[in-house]
Coordinates of C-alpha atoms in Angstrom, one line a residue:
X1 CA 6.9 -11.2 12.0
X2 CA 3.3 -10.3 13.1
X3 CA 1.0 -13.3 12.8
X4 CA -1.1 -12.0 10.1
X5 CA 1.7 -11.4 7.4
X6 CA 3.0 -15.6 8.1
X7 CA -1.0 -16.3 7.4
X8 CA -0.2 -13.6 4.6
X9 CA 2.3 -15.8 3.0
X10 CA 0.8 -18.7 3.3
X11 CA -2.4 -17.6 1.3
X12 CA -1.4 -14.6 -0.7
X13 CA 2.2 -15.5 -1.5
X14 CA 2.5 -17.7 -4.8
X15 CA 4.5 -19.7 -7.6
X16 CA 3.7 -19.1 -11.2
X17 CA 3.4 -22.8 -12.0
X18 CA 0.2 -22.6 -9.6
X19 CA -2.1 -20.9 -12.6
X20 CA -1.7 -22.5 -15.7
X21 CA -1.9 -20.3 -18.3
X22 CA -5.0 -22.3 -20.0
X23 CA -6.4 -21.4 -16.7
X24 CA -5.7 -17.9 -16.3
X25 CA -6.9 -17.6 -19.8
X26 CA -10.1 -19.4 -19.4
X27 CA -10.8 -16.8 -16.5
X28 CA -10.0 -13.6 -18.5
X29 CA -12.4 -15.2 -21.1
X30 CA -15.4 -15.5 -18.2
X31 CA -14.3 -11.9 -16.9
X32 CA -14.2 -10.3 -19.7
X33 CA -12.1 -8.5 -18.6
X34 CA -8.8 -6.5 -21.1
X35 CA -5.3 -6.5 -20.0
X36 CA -2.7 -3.8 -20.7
X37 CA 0.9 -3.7 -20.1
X38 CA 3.2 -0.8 -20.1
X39 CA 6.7 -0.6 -19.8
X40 CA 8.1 2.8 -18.8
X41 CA 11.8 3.8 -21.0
X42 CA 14.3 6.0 -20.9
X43 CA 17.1 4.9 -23.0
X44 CA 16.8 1.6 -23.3
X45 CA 17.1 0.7 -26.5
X46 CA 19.6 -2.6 -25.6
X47 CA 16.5 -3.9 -24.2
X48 CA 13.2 -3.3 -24.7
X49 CA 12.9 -4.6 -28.0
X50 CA 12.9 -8.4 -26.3
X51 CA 10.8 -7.7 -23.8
X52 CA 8.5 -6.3 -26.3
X53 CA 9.0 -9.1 -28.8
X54 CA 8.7 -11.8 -25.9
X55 CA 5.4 -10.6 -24.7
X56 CA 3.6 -10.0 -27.9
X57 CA 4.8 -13.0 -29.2
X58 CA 3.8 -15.6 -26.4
X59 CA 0.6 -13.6 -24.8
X60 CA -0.4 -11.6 -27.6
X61 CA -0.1 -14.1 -30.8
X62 CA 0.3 -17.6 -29.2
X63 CA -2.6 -16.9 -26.9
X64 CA -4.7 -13.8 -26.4
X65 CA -4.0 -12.8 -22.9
X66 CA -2.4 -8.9 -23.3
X67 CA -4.9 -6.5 -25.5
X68 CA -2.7 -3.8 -25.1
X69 CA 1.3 -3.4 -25.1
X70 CA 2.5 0.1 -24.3
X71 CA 6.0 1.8 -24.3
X72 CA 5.6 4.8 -22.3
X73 CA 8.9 7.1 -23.9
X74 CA 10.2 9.4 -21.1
X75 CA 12.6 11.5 -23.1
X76 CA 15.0 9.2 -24.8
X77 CA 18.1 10.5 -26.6
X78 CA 18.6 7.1 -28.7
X79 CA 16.6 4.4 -30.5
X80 CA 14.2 3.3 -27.6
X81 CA 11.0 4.3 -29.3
X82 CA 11.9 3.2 -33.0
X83 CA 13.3 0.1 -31.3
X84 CA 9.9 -0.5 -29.2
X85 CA 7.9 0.2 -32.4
X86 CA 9.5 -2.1 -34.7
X87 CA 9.1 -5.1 -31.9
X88 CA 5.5 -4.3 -32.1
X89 CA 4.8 -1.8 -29.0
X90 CA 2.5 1.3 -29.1
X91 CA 4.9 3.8 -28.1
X92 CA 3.6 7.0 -26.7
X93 CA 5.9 10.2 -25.5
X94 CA 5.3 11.1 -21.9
X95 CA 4.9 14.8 -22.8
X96 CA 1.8 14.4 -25.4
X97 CA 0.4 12.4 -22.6
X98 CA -1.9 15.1 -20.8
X99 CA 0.4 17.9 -22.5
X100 CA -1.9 20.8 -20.5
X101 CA 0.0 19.5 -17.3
X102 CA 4.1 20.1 -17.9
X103 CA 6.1 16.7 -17.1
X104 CA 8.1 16.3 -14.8
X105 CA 11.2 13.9 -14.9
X106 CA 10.5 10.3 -13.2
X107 CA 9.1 7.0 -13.0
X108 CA 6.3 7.5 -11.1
X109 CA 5.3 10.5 -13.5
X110 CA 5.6 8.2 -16.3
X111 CA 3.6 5.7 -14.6
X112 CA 1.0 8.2 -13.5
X113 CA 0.4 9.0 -17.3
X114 CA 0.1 5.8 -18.4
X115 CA -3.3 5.4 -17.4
X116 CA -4.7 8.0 -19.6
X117 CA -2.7 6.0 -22.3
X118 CA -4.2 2.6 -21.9
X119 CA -7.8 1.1 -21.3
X120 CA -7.4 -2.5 -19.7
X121 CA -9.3 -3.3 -16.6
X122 CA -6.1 -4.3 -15.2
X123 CA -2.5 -2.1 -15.9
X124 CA 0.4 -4.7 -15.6
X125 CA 3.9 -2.4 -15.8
X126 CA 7.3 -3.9 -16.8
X127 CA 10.5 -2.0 -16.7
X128 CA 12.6 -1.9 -19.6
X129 CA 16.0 -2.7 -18.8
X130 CA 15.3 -6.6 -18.0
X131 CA 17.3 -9.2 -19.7
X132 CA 16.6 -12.7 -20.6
X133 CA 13.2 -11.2 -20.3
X134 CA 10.1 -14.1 -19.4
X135 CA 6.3 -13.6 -20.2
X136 CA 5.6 -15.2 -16.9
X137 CA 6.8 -11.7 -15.9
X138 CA 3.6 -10.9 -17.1
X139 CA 1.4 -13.7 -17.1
X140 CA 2.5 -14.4 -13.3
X141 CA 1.4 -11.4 -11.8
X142 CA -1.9 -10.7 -14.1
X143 CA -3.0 -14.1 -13.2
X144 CA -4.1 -13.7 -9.4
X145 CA -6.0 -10.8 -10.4
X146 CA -7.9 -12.5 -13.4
X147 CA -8.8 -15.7 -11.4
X148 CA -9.2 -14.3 -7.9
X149 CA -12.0 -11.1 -7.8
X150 CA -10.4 -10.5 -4.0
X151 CA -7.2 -9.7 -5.1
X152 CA -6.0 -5.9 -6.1
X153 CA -2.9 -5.6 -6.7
X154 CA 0.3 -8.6 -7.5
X155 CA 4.0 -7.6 -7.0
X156 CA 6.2 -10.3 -8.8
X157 CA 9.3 -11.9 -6.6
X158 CA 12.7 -13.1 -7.4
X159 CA 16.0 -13.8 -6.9
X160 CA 18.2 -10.4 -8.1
X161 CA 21.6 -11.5 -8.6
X162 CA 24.1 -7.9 -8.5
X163 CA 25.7 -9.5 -12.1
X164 CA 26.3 -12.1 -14.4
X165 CA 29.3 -12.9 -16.6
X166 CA 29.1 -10.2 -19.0
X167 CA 28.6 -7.6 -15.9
X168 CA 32.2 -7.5 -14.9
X169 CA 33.7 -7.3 -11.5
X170 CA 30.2 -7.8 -10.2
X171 CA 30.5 -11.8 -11.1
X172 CA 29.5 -14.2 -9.3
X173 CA 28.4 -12.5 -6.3
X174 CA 25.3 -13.7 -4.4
X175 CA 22.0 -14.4 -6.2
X176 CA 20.0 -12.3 -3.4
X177 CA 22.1 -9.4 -2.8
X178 CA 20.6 -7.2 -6.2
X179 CA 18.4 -5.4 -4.5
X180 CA 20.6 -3.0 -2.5
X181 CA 18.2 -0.2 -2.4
X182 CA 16.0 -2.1 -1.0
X183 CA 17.6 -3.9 1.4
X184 CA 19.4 -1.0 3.0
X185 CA 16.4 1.4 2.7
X186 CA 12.4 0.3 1.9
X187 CA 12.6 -3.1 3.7
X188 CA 13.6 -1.5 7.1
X189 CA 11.4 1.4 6.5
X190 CA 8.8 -1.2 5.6
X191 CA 9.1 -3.4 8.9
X192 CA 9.5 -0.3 11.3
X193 CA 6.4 1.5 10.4
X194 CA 3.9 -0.5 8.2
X195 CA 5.5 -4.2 9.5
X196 CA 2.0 -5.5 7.9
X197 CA 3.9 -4.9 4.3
X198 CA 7.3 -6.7 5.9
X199 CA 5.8 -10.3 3.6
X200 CA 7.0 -8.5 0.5
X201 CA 10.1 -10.2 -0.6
X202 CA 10.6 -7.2 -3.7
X203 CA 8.5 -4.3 -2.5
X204 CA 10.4 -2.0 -5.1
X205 CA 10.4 -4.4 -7.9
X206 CA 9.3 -2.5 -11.0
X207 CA 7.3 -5.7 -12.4
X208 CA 3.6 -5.5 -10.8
X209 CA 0.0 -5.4 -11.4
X210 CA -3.0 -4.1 -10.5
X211 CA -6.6 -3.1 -11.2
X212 CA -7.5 0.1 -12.6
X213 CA -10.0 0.7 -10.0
X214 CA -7.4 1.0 -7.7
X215 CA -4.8 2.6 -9.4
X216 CA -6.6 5.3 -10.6
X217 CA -7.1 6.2 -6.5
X218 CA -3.9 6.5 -5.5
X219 CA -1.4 9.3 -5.5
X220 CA 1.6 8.3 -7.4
X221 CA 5.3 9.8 -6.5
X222 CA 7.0 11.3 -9.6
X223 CA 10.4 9.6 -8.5
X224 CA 11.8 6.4 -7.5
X225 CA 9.3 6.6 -4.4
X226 CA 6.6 5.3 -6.8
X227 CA 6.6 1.6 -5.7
X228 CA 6.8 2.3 -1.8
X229 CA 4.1 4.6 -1.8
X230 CA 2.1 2.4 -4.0
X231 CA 2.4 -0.5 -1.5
X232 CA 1.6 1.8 1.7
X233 CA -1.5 3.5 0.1
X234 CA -2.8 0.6 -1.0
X235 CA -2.3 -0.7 1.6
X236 CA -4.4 2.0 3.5
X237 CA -7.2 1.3 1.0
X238 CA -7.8 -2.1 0.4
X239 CA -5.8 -3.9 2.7
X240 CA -3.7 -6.5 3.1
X241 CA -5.6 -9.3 1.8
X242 CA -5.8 -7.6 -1.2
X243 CA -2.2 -7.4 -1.9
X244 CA -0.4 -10.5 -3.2
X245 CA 3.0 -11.6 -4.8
X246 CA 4.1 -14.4 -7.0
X247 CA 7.1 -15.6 -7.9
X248 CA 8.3 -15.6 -11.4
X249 CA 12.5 -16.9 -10.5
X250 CA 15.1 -14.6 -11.5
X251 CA 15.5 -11.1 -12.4
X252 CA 18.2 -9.3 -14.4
X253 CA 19.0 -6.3 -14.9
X254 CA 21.4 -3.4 -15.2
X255 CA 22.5 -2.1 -12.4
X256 CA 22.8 1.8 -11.0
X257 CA 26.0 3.1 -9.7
X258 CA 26.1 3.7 -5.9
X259 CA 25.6 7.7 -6.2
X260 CA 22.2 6.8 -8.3
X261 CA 21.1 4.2 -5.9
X262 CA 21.7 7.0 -3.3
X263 CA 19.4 9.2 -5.1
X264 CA 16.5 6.1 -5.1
X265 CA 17.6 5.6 -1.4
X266 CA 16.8 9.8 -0.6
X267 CA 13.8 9.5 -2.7
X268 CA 11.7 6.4 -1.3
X269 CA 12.5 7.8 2.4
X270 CA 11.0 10.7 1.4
X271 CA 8.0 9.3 -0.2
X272 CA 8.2 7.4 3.5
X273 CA 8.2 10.5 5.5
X274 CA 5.3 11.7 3.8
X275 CA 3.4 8.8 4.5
X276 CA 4.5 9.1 8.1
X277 CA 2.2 11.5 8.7
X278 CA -0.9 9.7 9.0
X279 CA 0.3 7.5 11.8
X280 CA 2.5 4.5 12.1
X281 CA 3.2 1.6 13.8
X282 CA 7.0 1.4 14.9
X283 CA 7.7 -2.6 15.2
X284 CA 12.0 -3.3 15.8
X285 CA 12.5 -6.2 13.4
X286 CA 13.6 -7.1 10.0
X287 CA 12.2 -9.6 8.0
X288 CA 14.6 -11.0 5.1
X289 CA 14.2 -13.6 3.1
X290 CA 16.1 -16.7 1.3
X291 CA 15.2 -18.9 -0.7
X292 CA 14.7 -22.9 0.4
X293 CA 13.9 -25.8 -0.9
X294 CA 10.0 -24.6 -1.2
X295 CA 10.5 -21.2 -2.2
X296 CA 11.2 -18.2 -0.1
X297 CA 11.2 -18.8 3.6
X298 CA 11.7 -15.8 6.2
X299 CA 13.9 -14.8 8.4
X300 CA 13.0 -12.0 10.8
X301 CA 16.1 -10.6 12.9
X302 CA 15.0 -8.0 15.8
X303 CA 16.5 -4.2 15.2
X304 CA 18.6 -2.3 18.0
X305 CA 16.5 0.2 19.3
X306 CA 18.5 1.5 22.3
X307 CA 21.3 4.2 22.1
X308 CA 23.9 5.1 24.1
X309 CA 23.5 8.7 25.7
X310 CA 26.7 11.4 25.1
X311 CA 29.6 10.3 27.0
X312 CA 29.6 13.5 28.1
X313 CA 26.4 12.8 30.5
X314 CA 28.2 10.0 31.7
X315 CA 29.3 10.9 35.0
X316 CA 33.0 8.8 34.9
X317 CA 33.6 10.3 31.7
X318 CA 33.3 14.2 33.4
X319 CA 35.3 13.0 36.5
X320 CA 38.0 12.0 34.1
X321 CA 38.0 15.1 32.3
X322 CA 38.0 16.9 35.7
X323 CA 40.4 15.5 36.8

């Protein structure tokens, strides 16, 4: 791991026990800055009514840390919206969102949109298909940015187990193995060609937030590609120090099928490629991570580089077939 991402998590890598929320609140107070978080849905009905419910009731009534709680509707074909409504959401339709420009289907589009559908200073976004939803989801990873003018953009961590009891045959598997897309994909693209970024323990984790400032300059992939490309060009722009992550325990979820994780895979390489372009730096290790007695410790594992040429160019091979 370069030397600058260990300082990297050592300073910009944190727990959400380290703001108290009396503190976090006392700094949106001095800021004045407004807070707004959005949770893109599609068909998610099972869901988003507690996540809703959780954060308007803990930072919304108990204590006034969100002004603004948005469920961004993608095209639903069952209750999302009504259920988002009645747990107290704003719920706005992708499609009257900018309705001169047609929508396209995806995340990132729905994400892109959002900003002309909220106001806060900082945009925190929250997927909708969490269970056993926290608020320190939300109160985690707005924090940095409310008590720490430095700091851009916060990606929350955690551990992803692949399923619980009431998953099925994915019981009891391991507590880290959840996030196969980005295992298998992002964090190898991530270590190969921007290994600066390789600190992120959940670089595609759907639960992160920024400052409008900085949103609002950079491109957004309609797809899956969203949170990659996110990372990388903000990267470009404010740099490193900038970028921080906390971690707010464990995440569950529901899971995709393999062919849809294959789709995410194709789509977040692409976004990669693109990015590609401007120059990269090509670094062979891995950096995984597991979690220790103080949190999430490192583990960085060098990547085979070399390849074997055609055994047809190997001379003993040809003599053997000569012979």
């Amino acid at each position: 791991m370069l030397e600058e991402v260990e300082r990297w998590l050592v300073t910009r890598s944190w727990s959400v026990t380290d703001r108290p929320l009396h503190r976090i609140l006392a700094a949106k107070r001095a800021s004045g800055q407004s807070v707004s978080v959005v949770l893109p849905a599609l068909n998610e009905e099972e869901t988003v009514g507690d996540i809703v419910a959780v954060i308007r009731h803990d930072l919304m009534q108990q204590v006034p840390l969100v002004d603004e709680l948005v469920v961004v509707d993608s095209g639903s074909t069952d209750r999302t919206s009504q259920v988002a409504a009645a747990a107290g959401a704003r719920v706005v339709h992708r499609d009257t969102i900018l309705p001169r420009l047609p929508a396209v289907p995806g995340k990132g589009e729905v994400l892109w949109r959002s900003l002309l559908a909220t106001t806060g200073d900082i945009v925190c976004f929250v997927d909708a298909d969490l269970k056993e939803f926290s608020s320190d989801f939300v109160s985690g990873i707005v924090g940095p940015l409310l008590t720490d003018p430095g700091v851009e953009l916060v990606k929350a961590m955690y551990d992803r187990p692949l399923g619980t009891e009431s998953d099925g045959p994915a019981s009891g598997r391991s507590a880290g193995q959840g996030g196969r897309v980005t295992e298998l994909m992002a964090r190898p693209l991530l270590n190969l060609h921007w290994p600066r970024l390789a600190g992120f323990v959940q670089p595609l984790g759907g639960e992160y937030a920024a400052r409008r400032t900085l949103l609002e300059q950079l491109p957004f992939p309609v797809g899956y590609g969203v949170e990659l490309g996110m990372l990388v060009d903000a990267l470009h722009l404010v740099g490193l120090d900038a970028l921080a992550q906390v971690d707010v325990g464990v995440r569950k979820h529901r899971h995709q099928d393999g062919q849809a994780l294959g789709r995410m895979a194709a789509a977040i390489y692409r976004t990669a490629q693109l990015r590609l372009a401007r120059g990269h730096l090509v670094r062979p290790s891995l950096t995984q991570f597991e979690r220790g007695p103080d949190g999430f410790e490192p583990r960085t594992y060098p990547v085979d580089t070399e390849e074997r040429p055609p055994m047809a160019q190997i001379a003993e091979y040809a003599a053997r077939k000569a012979a």
